[in-house]
Amino acid sequence: MPATPLLVVPFREVRHFGPEDSLHVEAIRVRASQHQWTIPAHRHEGLHQFQLLTEGAMVGILDGERHALKAPAAVMVAPGVVHSFVYEPDSAGSQVTVPSEALASLSAHSPAIGQRLSQKLILDEAALGAGLADCAQRFAMLGDEFMAQRAGRAEALQSHVILLALWFLRHQEAISGSGRLRASRDTLVQRYRGLVELHFAEHRPLGFYAGSLGVTADHLSRVCRATTSTGALELLHARVALEAKRMLAHFDLTVADVAERLGFDDVGYFSRFFKATTGSAPSAYREALAEGLAAAPRRARSLG
């Protein structure tokens, strides 16, 4: 049965069919005000989005997780992350949308950076700390270059967005804690995560991954637990559950359809797996996500 996407926003729509640029910069209020300050759930394929909220407040739901933020706050949305935002009226800030291939140079020689770029990042006022001024300056410099028509514009935009992405990655590292930092630097864990990305829907046993990496399953699990506080099997299950959450949030599929697409022969087993991994049944998760978005305007107003 073919999937029916709720909303996949291509780069051309993000840019309002503007000039052919390597990225797009706009004020938050431009798009938010056009949609009554509510951006419905959608995802970007092959796009990264960076956002800095400088005034007001918002409630964001990213892959089913709710984040209530007051300005200042910064968000990095990775490709594939299902996200929606509800802003307080007259909130302000900047948003940069860039094809992920423009950031490829960052991960070309570092799988760890590639892994970190594949994850969402939310920074509230406390996490921004003294880095707020630097973050705001990077958004401002990128926006100024985007609006200008100077020689070397494309090259300058590329350089600015690389520096902006690095700013986010450095703050991610600063707040992630020693365990996650060790994980990001551990080659075996990164190689394992890479294999999981390729095969997570195939229901391969842990021994398959360990054998492909040239280690035993016990060794792989010990390394994963030592560096991430999570065992290798739990990491695999978490990736399957994340894909299930994205399908439930973003596609007009039944729970049985989602189970089948993820390689589960028994929808009942899939439902038990999903509840054990996420804490809620698939249908309850989908309902809670819809209710959360509907309740977001009230929550956003209460932040003021």
XYZ file of C-alpha atoms in Angstrom:
304
model
C 0.000 0.000 0.000
C 1.644 3.303 -1.030
C 2.338 5.874 1.679
C 0.549 9.193 1.573
C 2.734 11.898 3.105
C 0.965 14.477 5.211
C 3.385 17.196 4.196
C 6.922 17.076 2.825
C 8.274 20.557 2.219
C 10.761 20.760 -0.677
C 13.458 23.400 -0.828
C 11.716 25.269 -3.637
C 8.673 25.809 -1.394
C 10.815 26.829 1.554
C 12.237 29.581 -0.681
C 8.802 30.707 -1.896
C 10.086 29.881 -5.391
C 12.708 32.590 -5.038
C 16.024 32.838 -6.856
C 18.167 29.750 -7.147
C 20.225 30.085 -3.987
C 22.289 27.541 -2.120
C 20.294 28.284 1.050
C 17.406 30.429 2.246
C 17.296 32.975 5.061
C 14.147 34.649 6.352
C 12.653 36.203 9.470
C 10.548 33.823 11.556
C 7.578 36.168 11.378
C 7.472 35.977 7.548
C 6.230 32.406 7.368
C 4.725 32.136 10.861
C 2.427 35.150 10.440
C 1.201 33.807 7.084
C 0.055 30.641 8.873
C -1.510 32.313 11.927
C 1.698 31.608 13.878
C 1.180 27.841 13.576
C 3.474 25.729 11.396
C 1.827 22.287 11.001
C 3.700 19.019 11.297
C 5.975 18.341 8.335
C 9.470 17.187 7.539
C 12.311 18.096 5.175
C 14.164 15.513 3.123
C 17.794 16.423 2.574
C 17.481 19.783 4.335
C 18.830 21.197 7.590
C 17.090 24.074 9.297
C 18.594 26.403 11.887
C 16.421 28.745 13.908
C 17.114 31.504 16.431
C 14.169 32.859 18.433
C 14.989 36.344 19.746
C 11.559 37.551 20.916
C 8.429 35.820 22.134
C 7.948 32.102 22.704
C 7.077 28.919 20.913
C 6.087 25.311 21.455
C 7.827 22.865 19.145
C 7.068 19.174 18.671
C 10.023 17.341 17.151
C 9.689 13.612 16.528
C 6.911 13.545 19.110
C 8.852 15.363 21.848
C 7.348 18.611 23.104
C 9.592 21.613 23.805
C 8.194 24.836 25.273
C 10.740 27.615 24.712
C 10.935 31.299 25.560
C 13.317 33.615 23.721
C 16.217 33.412 23.426
C 16.339 29.868 22.091
C 17.927 28.064 19.153
C 16.877 24.920 17.282
C 18.549 22.709 14.686
C 16.130 20.474 12.753
C 17.840 17.560 11.002
C 16.538 15.920 7.808
C 13.638 13.548 8.354
C 12.659 14.975 11.751
C 8.893 15.514 11.879
C 8.408 18.950 13.405
C 5.747 21.565 14.072
C 5.898 24.963 15.749
C 3.336 27.227 17.354
C 4.590 30.733 18.100
C 3.291 33.487 20.287
C 1.983 36.219 17.971
C 4.683 38.739 17.077
C 7.523 36.399 17.984
C 10.730 37.260 16.146
C 13.987 35.711 15.058
C 15.717 34.196 12.045
C 15.573 30.900 10.185
C 18.093 29.384 7.778
C 17.251 26.419 5.544
C 20.066 24.718 3.679
C 20.416 21.529 1.603
C 22.264 19.052 3.776
C 24.774 18.387 1.005
C 26.116 21.902 1.663
C 27.276 20.603 5.062
C 28.840 17.436 3.656
C 32.368 18.788 4.055
C 31.904 18.759 7.838
C 31.378 15.009 7.985
C 33.553 13.946 5.044
C 36.402 12.972 7.352
C 34.436 12.511 10.582
C 31.574 10.018 10.948
C 31.024 11.440 14.443
C 30.109 14.852 13.045
C 27.845 13.223 10.474
C 26.056 11.398 13.283
C 25.583 14.599 15.273
C 24.264 16.422 12.204
C 21.601 13.728 11.846
C 20.065 14.609 15.216
C 17.832 17.482 16.292
C 19.203 19.997 18.799
C 17.237 22.316 21.085
C 19.021 25.036 23.072
C 17.091 27.062 25.627
C 18.323 30.268 27.259
C 20.388 28.395 29.848
C 22.039 26.222 27.194
C 22.783 29.229 24.983
C 24.493 31.020 27.853
C 27.284 33.366 26.853
C 27.168 31.985 23.320
C 23.970 33.872 22.460
C 25.744 36.964 21.116
C 27.997 34.843 18.900
C 24.999 32.866 17.624
C 23.035 36.038 16.849
C 26.035 37.503 15.025
C 26.375 34.421 12.828
C 22.697 34.585 11.861
C 23.030 38.317 11.194
C 26.149 37.955 9.031
C 24.564 35.164 7.034
C 21.383 37.193 6.571
C 23.328 40.255 5.456
C 25.240 38.249 2.863
C 22.031 36.614 1.658
C 20.345 39.969 1.030
C 23.377 41.576 -0.607
C 24.519 40.977 -4.172
C 28.268 41.114 -3.772
C 30.936 39.277 -5.691
C 31.616 35.838 -4.244
C 28.144 35.693 -2.686
C 27.668 31.928 -3.116
C 31.080 31.145 -1.617
C 30.463 33.506 1.299
C 27.069 31.940 2.022
C 28.649 28.486 2.020
C 31.319 29.604 4.480
C 28.834 31.322 6.779
C 26.498 28.333 6.966
C 29.398 25.984 7.737
C 30.366 28.257 10.638
C 26.752 28.395 11.812
C 26.472 24.606 11.778
C 29.747 24.330 13.686
C 28.413 26.753 16.290
C 25.454 24.419 16.873
C 27.675 21.326 16.992
C 30.023 22.922 19.527
C 27.113 23.780 21.799
C 25.714 20.292 21.360
C 29.052 18.921 22.517
C 29.194 21.323 25.462
C 25.797 20.247 26.842
C 25.806 16.562 25.892
C 27.785 15.283 28.874
C 30.883 13.122 29.064
C 29.107 9.856 28.163
C 27.621 11.127 24.937
C 30.805 12.979 24.099
C 32.772 9.751 24.413
C 30.218 8.055 22.193
C 30.585 10.678 19.498
C 34.316 9.982 19.448
C 34.139 6.224 19.586
C 34.802 4.723 16.180
C 33.195 1.368 16.910
C 29.958 2.958 18.125
C 29.823 5.226 15.093
C 30.411 2.311 12.725
C 27.674 0.390 14.504
C 25.252 3.324 14.185
C 26.079 3.528 10.495
C 25.221 -0.152 9.992
C 22.022 0.291 11.967
C 20.978 3.076 9.581
C 21.375 0.681 6.670
C 19.723 -2.393 8.161
C 17.425 -1.409 11.059
C 14.243 -2.473 9.181
C 15.648 -5.913 8.332
C 15.425 -7.375 11.857
C 19.024 -8.504 11.804
C 20.293 -10.061 15.057
C 22.947 -8.289 17.061
C 25.414 -10.952 15.965
C 25.082 -9.749 12.373
C 26.228 -6.251 13.340
C 28.993 -7.502 15.604
C 30.286 -9.886 12.935
C 30.263 -7.103 10.332
C 32.346 -4.996 12.716
C 34.770 -7.809 13.549
C 33.886 -8.035 17.252
C 31.714 -10.222 19.449
C 28.178 -9.215 20.358
C 29.171 -8.968 24.031
C 32.078 -6.650 23.228
C 29.896 -4.437 21.057
C 27.285 -4.177 23.779
C 29.903 -3.377 26.435
C 31.417 -0.588 24.328
C 28.018 0.883 23.540
C 26.985 0.821 27.184
C 30.284 2.277 28.361
C 30.135 5.176 25.930
C 26.389 5.863 25.634
C 24.956 4.296 28.822
C 22.780 2.269 26.445
C 23.355 -1.255 25.182
C 23.778 -2.096 21.508
C 20.397 -3.811 21.262
C 18.662 -0.867 22.919
C 20.263 1.511 20.403
C 18.961 -0.659 17.577
C 15.467 -0.780 19.078
C 15.485 2.985 19.597
C 16.250 3.550 15.909
C 13.402 1.266 14.833
C 11.045 3.033 17.256
C 12.095 6.447 15.938
C 11.257 5.409 12.379
C 7.916 4.081 13.584
C 7.184 7.394 15.326
C 7.985 9.302 12.150
C 5.700 7.075 10.086
C 2.865 7.360 12.590
C 3.246 11.129 12.717
C 3.807 11.827 9.074
C 2.083 9.210 6.928
C -1.540 8.227 6.482
C -0.814 4.611 7.359
C -2.530 2.168 9.685
C -0.567 0.687 12.563
C -0.510 -2.581 10.604
C 0.961 -0.778 7.584
C 3.722 0.735 9.729
C 4.476 -2.656 11.245
C 4.752 -4.237 7.809
C 7.026 -1.506 6.451
C 9.350 -2.010 9.396
C 9.525 -5.768 8.883
C 7.168 -6.923 11.637
C 5.061 -9.946 10.640
C 2.736 -9.549 13.626
C 1.085 -6.173 14.298
C 0.447 -7.212 17.894
C 4.149 -7.839 18.436
C 4.957 -4.474 16.833
C 2.506 -2.708 19.167
C 4.085 -4.381 22.206
C 7.579 -3.500 20.946
C 6.573 0.131 20.364
C 4.994 0.480 23.807
C 7.954 -1.152 25.537
C 10.373 1.161 23.730
C 8.457 4.452 23.817
C 6.057 4.082 26.740
C 2.840 4.330 24.722
C 0.895 2.257 22.222
C 1.161 3.309 18.551
C -2.432 4.554 18.351
C -2.069 6.420 21.652
C 1.143 8.023 20.419
C -0.550 9.240 17.232
C -3.511 10.643 19.208
C -1.240 12.346 21.742
C 0.770 13.943 18.952
C -2.391 15.383 17.366
C -3.698 16.595 20.706
C -0.331 18.121 21.562
C -0.324 20.211 18.415
C -3.907 21.330 19.045
C -3.020 22.360 22.598
C 0.165 24.143 21.622
C -1.348 27.649 21.186
C -2.595 27.639 24.769
C 0.771 26.459 26.041
C 2.603 29.041 23.972
C 0.499 31.916 25.316
C 1.152 30.758 28.873
C 4.879 31.238 28.347
C 4.630 35.004 28.142
